[in-house]
Short mmCIF file of C-alpha atoms in Angstrom, two decimals:
data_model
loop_
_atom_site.label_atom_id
_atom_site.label_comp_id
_atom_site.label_asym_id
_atom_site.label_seq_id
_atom_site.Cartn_x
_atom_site.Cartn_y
_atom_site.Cartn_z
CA UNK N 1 -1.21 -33.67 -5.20
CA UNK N 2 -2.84 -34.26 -8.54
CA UNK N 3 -5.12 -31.28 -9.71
CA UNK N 4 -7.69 -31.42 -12.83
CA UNK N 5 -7.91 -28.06 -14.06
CA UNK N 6 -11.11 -27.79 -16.73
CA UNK N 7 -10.85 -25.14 -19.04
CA UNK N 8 -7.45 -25.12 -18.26
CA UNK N 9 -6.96 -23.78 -22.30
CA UNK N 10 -8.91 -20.49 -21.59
CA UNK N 11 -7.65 -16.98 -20.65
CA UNK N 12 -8.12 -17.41 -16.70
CA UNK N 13 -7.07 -20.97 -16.77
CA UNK N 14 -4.51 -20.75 -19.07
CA UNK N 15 -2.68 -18.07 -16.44
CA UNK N 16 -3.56 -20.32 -13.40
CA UNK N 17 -1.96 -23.56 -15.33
CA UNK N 18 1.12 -22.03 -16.61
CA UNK N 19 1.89 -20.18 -12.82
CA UNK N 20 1.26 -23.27 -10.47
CA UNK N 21 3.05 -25.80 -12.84
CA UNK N 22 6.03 -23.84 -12.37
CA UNK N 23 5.77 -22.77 -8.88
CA UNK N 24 4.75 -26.05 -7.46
CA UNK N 25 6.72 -28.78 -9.57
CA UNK N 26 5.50 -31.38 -7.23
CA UNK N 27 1.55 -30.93 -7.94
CA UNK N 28 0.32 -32.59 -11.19
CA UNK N 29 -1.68 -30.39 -13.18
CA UNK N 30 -4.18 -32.45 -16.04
CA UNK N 31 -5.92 -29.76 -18.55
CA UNK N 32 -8.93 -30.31 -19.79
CA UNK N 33 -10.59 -28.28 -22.11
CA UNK N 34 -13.04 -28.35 -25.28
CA UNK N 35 -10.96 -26.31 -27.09
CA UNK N 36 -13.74 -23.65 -27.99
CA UNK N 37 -13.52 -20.83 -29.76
CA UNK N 38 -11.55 -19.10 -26.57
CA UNK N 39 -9.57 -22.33 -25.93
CA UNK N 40 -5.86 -22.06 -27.08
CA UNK N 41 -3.44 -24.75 -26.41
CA UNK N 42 -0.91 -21.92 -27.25
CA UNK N 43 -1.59 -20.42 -24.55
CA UNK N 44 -0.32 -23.78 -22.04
CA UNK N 45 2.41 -23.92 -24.58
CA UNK N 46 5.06 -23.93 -21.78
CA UNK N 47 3.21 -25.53 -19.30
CA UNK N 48 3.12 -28.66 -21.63
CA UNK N 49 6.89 -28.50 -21.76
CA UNK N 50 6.57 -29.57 -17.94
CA UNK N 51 6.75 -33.11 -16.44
CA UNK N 52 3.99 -32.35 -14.43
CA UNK N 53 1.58 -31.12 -16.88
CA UNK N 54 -0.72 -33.21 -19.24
CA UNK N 55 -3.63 -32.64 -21.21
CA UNK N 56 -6.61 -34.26 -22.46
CA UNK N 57 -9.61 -32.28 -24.59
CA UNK N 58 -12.92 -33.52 -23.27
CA UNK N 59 -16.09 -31.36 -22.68
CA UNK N 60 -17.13 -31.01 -19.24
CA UNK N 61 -20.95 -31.68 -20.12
CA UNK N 62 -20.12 -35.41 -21.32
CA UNK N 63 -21.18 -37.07 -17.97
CA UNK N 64 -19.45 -40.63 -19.62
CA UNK N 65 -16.35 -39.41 -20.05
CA UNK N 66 -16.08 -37.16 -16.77
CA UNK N 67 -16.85 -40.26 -14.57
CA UNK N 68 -14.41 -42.54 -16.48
CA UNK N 69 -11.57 -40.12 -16.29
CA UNK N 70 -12.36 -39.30 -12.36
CA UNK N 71 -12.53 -42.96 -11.67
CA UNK N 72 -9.15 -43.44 -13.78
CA UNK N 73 -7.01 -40.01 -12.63
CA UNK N 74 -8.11 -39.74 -8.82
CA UNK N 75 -7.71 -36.53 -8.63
CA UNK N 76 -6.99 -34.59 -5.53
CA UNK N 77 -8.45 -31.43 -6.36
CA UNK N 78 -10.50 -30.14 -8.96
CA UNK N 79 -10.69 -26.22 -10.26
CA UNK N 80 -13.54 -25.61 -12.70
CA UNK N 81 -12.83 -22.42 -15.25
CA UNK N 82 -14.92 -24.57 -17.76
CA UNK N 83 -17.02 -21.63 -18.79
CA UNK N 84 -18.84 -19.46 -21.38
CA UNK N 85 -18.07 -16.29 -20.50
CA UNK N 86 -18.85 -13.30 -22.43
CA UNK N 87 -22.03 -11.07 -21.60
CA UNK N 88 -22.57 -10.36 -25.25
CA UNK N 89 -22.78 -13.89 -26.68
CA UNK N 90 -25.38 -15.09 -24.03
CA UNK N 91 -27.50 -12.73 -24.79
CA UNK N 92 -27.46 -13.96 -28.45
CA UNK N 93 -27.34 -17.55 -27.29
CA UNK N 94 -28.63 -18.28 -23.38
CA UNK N 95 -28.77 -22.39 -23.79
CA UNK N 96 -25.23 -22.85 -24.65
CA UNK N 97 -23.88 -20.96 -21.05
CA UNK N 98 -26.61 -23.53 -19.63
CA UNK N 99 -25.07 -26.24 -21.05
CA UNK N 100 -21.69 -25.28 -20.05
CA UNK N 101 -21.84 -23.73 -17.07
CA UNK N 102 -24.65 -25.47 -15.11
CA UNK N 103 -24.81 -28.56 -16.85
CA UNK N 104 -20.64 -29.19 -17.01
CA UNK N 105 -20.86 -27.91 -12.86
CA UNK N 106 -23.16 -30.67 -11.94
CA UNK N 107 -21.52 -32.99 -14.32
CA UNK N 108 -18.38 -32.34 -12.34
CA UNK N 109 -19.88 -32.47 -9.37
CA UNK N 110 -21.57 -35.65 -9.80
CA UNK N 111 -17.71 -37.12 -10.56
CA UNK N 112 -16.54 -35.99 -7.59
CA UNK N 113 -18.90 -36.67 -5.33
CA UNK N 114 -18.64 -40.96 -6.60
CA UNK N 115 -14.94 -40.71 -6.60
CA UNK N 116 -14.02 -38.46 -3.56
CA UNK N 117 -11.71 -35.23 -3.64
CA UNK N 118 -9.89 -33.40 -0.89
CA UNK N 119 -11.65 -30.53 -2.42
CA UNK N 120 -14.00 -29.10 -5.46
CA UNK N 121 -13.21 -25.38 -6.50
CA UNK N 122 -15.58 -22.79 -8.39
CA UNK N 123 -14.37 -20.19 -9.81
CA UNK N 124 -17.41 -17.56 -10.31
CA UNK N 125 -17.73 -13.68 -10.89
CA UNK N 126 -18.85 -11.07 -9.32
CA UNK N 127 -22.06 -10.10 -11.84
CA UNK N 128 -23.99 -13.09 -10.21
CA UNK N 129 -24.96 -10.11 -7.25
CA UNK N 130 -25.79 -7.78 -10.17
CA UNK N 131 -24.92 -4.46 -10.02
CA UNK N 132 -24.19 -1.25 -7.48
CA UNK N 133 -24.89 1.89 -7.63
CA UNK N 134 -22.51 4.47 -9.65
CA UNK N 135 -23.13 7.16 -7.33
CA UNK N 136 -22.40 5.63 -3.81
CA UNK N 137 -18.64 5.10 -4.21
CA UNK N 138 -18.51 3.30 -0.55
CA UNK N 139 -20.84 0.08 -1.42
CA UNK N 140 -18.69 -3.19 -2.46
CA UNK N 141 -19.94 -6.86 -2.88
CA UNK N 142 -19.18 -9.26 0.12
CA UNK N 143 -19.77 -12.88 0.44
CA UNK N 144 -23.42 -11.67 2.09
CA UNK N 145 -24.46 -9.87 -0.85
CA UNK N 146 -27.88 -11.05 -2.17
CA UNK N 147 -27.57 -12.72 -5.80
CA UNK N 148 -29.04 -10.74 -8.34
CA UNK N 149 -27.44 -11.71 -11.76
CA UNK N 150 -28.96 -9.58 -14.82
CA UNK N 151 -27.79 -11.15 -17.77
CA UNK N 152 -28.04 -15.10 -19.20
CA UNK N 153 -24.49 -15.46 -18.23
CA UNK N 154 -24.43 -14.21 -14.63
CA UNK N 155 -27.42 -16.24 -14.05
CA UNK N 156 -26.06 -19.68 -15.36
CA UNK N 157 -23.13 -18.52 -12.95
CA UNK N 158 -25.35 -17.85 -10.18
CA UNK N 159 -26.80 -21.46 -10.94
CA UNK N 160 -23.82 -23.39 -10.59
CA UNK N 161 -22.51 -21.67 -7.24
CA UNK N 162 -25.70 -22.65 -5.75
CA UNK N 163 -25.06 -26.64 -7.27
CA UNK N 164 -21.81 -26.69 -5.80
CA UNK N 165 -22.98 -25.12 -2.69
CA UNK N 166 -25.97 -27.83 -2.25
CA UNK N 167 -23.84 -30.29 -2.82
CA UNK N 168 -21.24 -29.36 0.16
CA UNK N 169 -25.12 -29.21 2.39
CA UNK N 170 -26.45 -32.23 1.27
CA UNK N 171 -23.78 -34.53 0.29
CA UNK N 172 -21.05 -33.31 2.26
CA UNK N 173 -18.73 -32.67 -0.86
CA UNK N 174 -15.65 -30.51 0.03
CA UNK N 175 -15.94 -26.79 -1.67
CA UNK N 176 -14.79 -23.30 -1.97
CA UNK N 177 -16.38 -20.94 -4.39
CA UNK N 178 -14.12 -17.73 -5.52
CA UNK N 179 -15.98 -14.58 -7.06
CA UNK N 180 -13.87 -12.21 -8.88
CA UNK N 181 -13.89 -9.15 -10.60
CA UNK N 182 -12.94 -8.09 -13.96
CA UNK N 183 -9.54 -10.16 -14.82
CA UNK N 184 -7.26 -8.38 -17.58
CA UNK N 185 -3.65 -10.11 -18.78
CA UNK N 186 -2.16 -12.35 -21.03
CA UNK N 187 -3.55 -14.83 -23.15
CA UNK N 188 -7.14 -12.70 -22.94
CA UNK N 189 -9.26 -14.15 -26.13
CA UNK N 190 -9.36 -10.15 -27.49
CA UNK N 191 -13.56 -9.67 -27.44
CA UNK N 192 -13.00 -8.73 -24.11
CA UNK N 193 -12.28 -4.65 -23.51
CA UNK N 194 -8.95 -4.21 -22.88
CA UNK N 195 -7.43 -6.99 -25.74
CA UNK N 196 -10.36 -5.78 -27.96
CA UNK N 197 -9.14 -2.12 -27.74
CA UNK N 198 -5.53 -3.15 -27.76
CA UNK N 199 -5.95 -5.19 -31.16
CA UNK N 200 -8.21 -2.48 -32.97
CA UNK N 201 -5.87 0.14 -32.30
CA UNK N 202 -3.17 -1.20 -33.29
CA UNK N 203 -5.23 -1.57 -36.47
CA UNK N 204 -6.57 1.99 -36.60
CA UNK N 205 -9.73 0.43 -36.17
CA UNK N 206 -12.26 2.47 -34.54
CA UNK N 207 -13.32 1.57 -30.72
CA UNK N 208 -16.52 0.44 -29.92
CA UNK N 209 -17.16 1.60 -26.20
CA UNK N 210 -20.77 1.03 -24.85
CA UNK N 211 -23.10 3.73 -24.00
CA UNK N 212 -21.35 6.66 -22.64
CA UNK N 213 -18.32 4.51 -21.09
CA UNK N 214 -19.36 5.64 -17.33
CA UNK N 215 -19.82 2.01 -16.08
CA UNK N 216 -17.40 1.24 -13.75
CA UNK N 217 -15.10 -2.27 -13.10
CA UNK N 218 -13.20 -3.85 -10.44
CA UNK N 219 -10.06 -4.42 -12.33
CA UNK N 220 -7.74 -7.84 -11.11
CA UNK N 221 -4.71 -8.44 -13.18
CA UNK N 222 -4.97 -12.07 -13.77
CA UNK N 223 -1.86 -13.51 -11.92
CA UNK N 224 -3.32 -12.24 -8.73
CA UNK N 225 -6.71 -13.70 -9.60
CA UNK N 226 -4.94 -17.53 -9.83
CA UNK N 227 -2.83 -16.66 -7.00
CA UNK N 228 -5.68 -15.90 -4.51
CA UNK N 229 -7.30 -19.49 -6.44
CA UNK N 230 -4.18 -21.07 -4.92
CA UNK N 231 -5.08 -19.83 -1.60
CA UNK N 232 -8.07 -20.71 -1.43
CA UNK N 233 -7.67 -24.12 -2.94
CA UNK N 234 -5.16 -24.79 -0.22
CA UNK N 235 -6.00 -22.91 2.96
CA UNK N 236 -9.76 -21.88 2.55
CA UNK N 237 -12.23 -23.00 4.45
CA UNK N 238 -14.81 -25.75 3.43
CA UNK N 239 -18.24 -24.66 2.09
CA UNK N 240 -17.13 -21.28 1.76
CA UNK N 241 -17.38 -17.97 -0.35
CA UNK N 242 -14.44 -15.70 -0.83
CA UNK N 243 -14.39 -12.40 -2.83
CA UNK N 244 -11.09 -11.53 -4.94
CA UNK N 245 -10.44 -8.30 -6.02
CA UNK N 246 -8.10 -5.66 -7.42
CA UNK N 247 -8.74 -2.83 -5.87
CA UNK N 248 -8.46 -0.86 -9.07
CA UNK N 249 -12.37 0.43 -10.04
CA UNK N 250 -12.11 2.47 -13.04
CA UNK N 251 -15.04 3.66 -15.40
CA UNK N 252 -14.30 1.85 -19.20
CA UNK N 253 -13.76 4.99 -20.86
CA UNK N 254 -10.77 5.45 -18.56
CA UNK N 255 -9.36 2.01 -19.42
CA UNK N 256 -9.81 2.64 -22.81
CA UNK N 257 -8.08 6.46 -22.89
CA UNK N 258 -5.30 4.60 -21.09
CA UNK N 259 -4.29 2.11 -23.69
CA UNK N 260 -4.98 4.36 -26.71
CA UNK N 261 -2.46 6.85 -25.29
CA UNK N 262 0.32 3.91 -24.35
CA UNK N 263 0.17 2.99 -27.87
CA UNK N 264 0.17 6.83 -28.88
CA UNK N 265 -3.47 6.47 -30.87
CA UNK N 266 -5.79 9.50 -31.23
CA UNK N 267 -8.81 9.60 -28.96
CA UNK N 268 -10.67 9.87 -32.26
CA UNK N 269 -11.02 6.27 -32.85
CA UNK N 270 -13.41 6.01 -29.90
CA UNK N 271 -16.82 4.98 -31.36
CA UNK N 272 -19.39 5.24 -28.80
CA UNK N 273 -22.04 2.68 -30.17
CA UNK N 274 -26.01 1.54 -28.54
CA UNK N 275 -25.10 0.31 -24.84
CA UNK N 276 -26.07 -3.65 -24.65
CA UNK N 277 -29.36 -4.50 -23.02
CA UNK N 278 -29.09 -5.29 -18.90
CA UNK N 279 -25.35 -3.27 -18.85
CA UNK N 280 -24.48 -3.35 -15.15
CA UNK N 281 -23.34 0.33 -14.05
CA UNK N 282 -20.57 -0.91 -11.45
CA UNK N 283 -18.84 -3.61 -9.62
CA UNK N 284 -16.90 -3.67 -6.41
CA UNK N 285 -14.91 -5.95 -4.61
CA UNK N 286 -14.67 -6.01 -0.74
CA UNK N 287 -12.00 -8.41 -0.17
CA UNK N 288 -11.58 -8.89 3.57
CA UNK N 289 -12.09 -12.56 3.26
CA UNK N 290 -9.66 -13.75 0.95
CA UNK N 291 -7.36 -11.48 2.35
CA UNK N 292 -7.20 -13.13 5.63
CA UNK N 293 -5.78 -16.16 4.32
CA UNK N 294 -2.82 -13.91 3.01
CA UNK N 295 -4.02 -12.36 -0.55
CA UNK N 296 -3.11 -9.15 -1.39
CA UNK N 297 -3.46 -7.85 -5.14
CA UNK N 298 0.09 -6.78 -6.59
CA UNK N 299 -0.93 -5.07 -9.51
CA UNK N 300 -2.73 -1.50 -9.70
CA UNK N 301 -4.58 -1.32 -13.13
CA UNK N 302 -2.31 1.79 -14.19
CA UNK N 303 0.76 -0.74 -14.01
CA UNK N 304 -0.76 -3.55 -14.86
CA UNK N 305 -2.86 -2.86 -18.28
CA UNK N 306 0.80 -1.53 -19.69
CA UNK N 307 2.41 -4.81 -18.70
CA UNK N 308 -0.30 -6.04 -20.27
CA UNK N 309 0.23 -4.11 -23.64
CA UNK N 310 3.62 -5.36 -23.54
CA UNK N 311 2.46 -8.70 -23.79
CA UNK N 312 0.70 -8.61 -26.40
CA UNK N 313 2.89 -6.23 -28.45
CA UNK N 314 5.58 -8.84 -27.97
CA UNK N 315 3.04 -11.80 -28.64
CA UNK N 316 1.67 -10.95 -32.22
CA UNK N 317 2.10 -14.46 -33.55
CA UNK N 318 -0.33 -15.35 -30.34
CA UNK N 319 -3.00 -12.76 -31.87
CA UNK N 320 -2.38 -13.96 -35.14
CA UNK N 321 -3.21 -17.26 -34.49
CA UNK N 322 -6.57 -16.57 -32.80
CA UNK N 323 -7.44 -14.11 -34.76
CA UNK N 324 -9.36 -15.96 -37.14
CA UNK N 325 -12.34 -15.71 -39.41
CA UNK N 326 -14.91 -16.83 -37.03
CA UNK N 327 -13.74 -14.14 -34.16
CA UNK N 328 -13.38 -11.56 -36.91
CA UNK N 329 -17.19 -12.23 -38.54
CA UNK N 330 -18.36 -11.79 -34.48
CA UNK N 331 -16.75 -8.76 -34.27
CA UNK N 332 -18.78 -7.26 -37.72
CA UNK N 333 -21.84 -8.91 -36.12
CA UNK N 334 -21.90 -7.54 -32.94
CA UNK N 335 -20.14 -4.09 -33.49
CA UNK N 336 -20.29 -2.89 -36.91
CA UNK N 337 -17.77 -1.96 -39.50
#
């Protein structure tokens, strides 16, 4: 089977490329990516090294290109990471997580509806059905669970499910749609919490945490995440929803303690700085659904954010090499000295 995987350069993608190439030698996997600012080719190093990887940088918002390289490839499948992502930077800049992330969808989605596909997957979040309660432990998303996105991103997200979704209803198109919670793991571009944290410390660089830290994540290690993808890919059902979660909620300020004592840094470097405007208070996973189809998460957070510090302690010349002046200058920007 031949797969496209867009924004197969990114932290989520990345993960998915370099586990599937390996575990299923006789699938073709063709990356394609923009190369953004969270785009690596470093991180599909090894994947490249396979016969049954390629890759080609294109952006998914280029309707030319898409439809000539659909028409040439014939892909089987498609998985769509393409995505901005971060909460923070579409607050400062809503159009561009239009562009990408409902304009690329449809753009994809217009491909494979002219050139057929056994099947077209989404991968979403869980922040398009906005928040739950902090106080009411026992409430967790399911597929049923009204959309309610509160920031820019979240609501582009919300967007493109619903594309994909009208385009299984009126056009008949084969899809699945995953919504996940918070991934953590290699290869994470660090503005996110946990590689943020990790890379500071290491520094001696003071913490920014948001608010008073209280708001609470579902936390997935990433290699589950693309393993429940693979599940769904293959064995879900068409036109459907699934949840994937971790089972691991834990309140930021917790996640943070956790790696700061790992790496044996003082508590002291925790800055607690203005929470961010729309900050959801917590996220929850119910993952019945995916889990019939055989998903099960292997890592609890406790286990996996250490394996996780591993990986980047023994990846510096990874950091290094996205660690550049641009990143750095949107770190001073958005947090401070």
């Amino acid at each position: 089977m031949k797969f496209l995987v867009t924004g197969g350069a990114g932290f989520i993608g990345s993960n998915f490329v370099n586990l599937m190439s390996r575990e299923h030698p006789e699938d073709d996997y063709l990356v394609y990516d923009a190369l953004t600012y969270c785009g690596n080719l470093f991180s599909i190093e090894a994947a490249l090294g396979r016969k049954n990887v390629s890759f080609l940088r294109g952006d998914i918002s280029d309707e030319a290109a898409v439809d000539a390289l659909f028409g040439r490839e014939r892909f089987d499948y498609v998985v769509n990471f393409a995505a901005e992502t971060h909460v923070d930077r579409s607050i400062k800049d809503p159009k561009a997580f239009l562009r990408s992330n409902v304009e690329g969808t449809l753009t994809l989605l217009e491909a494979a509806r002219k050139h057929g596909l056994k099947r077209f997957h989404q991968v979403s979040t869980d922040e398009v059905y906005g928040m739950l309660p902090l106080e009411d432990k026992d409430l967790a998303f399911t597929e049923e669970s009204p959309l309610a996105p509160s920031s820019p991103y979240s609501a582009s997200k919300a967007a493109a499910d619903l594309y994909v979704l009208a385009y299984h209803r009126t056009y008949g198109l084969n899809v699945t749609i995953s919504r996940c919670s918070n991934n953590y793991g290699p290869y994470q571009f660090p503005e996110k919490l946990i590689p943020l944290v990790l890379t500071r410390a290491l520094k001696d660089e003071r913490i920014p945490v948001y608010g008073n830290g209280k708001n609470v994540r579902d936390w997935l290690y990433v290699e589950d995440h693309c393993r429940a993808i693979d599940l769904i890919v293959r064995k879900g059902d068409d036109g459907e929803i699934y949840n994937v979660g971790g089972h691991g909620e834990k309140e930021n300020i917790e996640v943070v303690k956790l790696i700061l004592e790992t790496l044996g840094k003082p508590l002291s470097l925790i800055a607690y700085v203005k929470d961010r405007p729309g900050h959801d208070l917590r996220y929850a996973i119910n993952p019945t659904k995916v889990s019939s189809l055989g998903f099960a998460p292997t890592h609890r957070p406790e286990e996996g954010i250490k394996k996780t510090i591993e990986w980047y302690l023994s990846h510096r010349d990874w950091l290094r090499k996205v660690e550049d002046g641009s990143y750095l200058a949107y770190v001073k920007e958005q947090y401070g000295e």
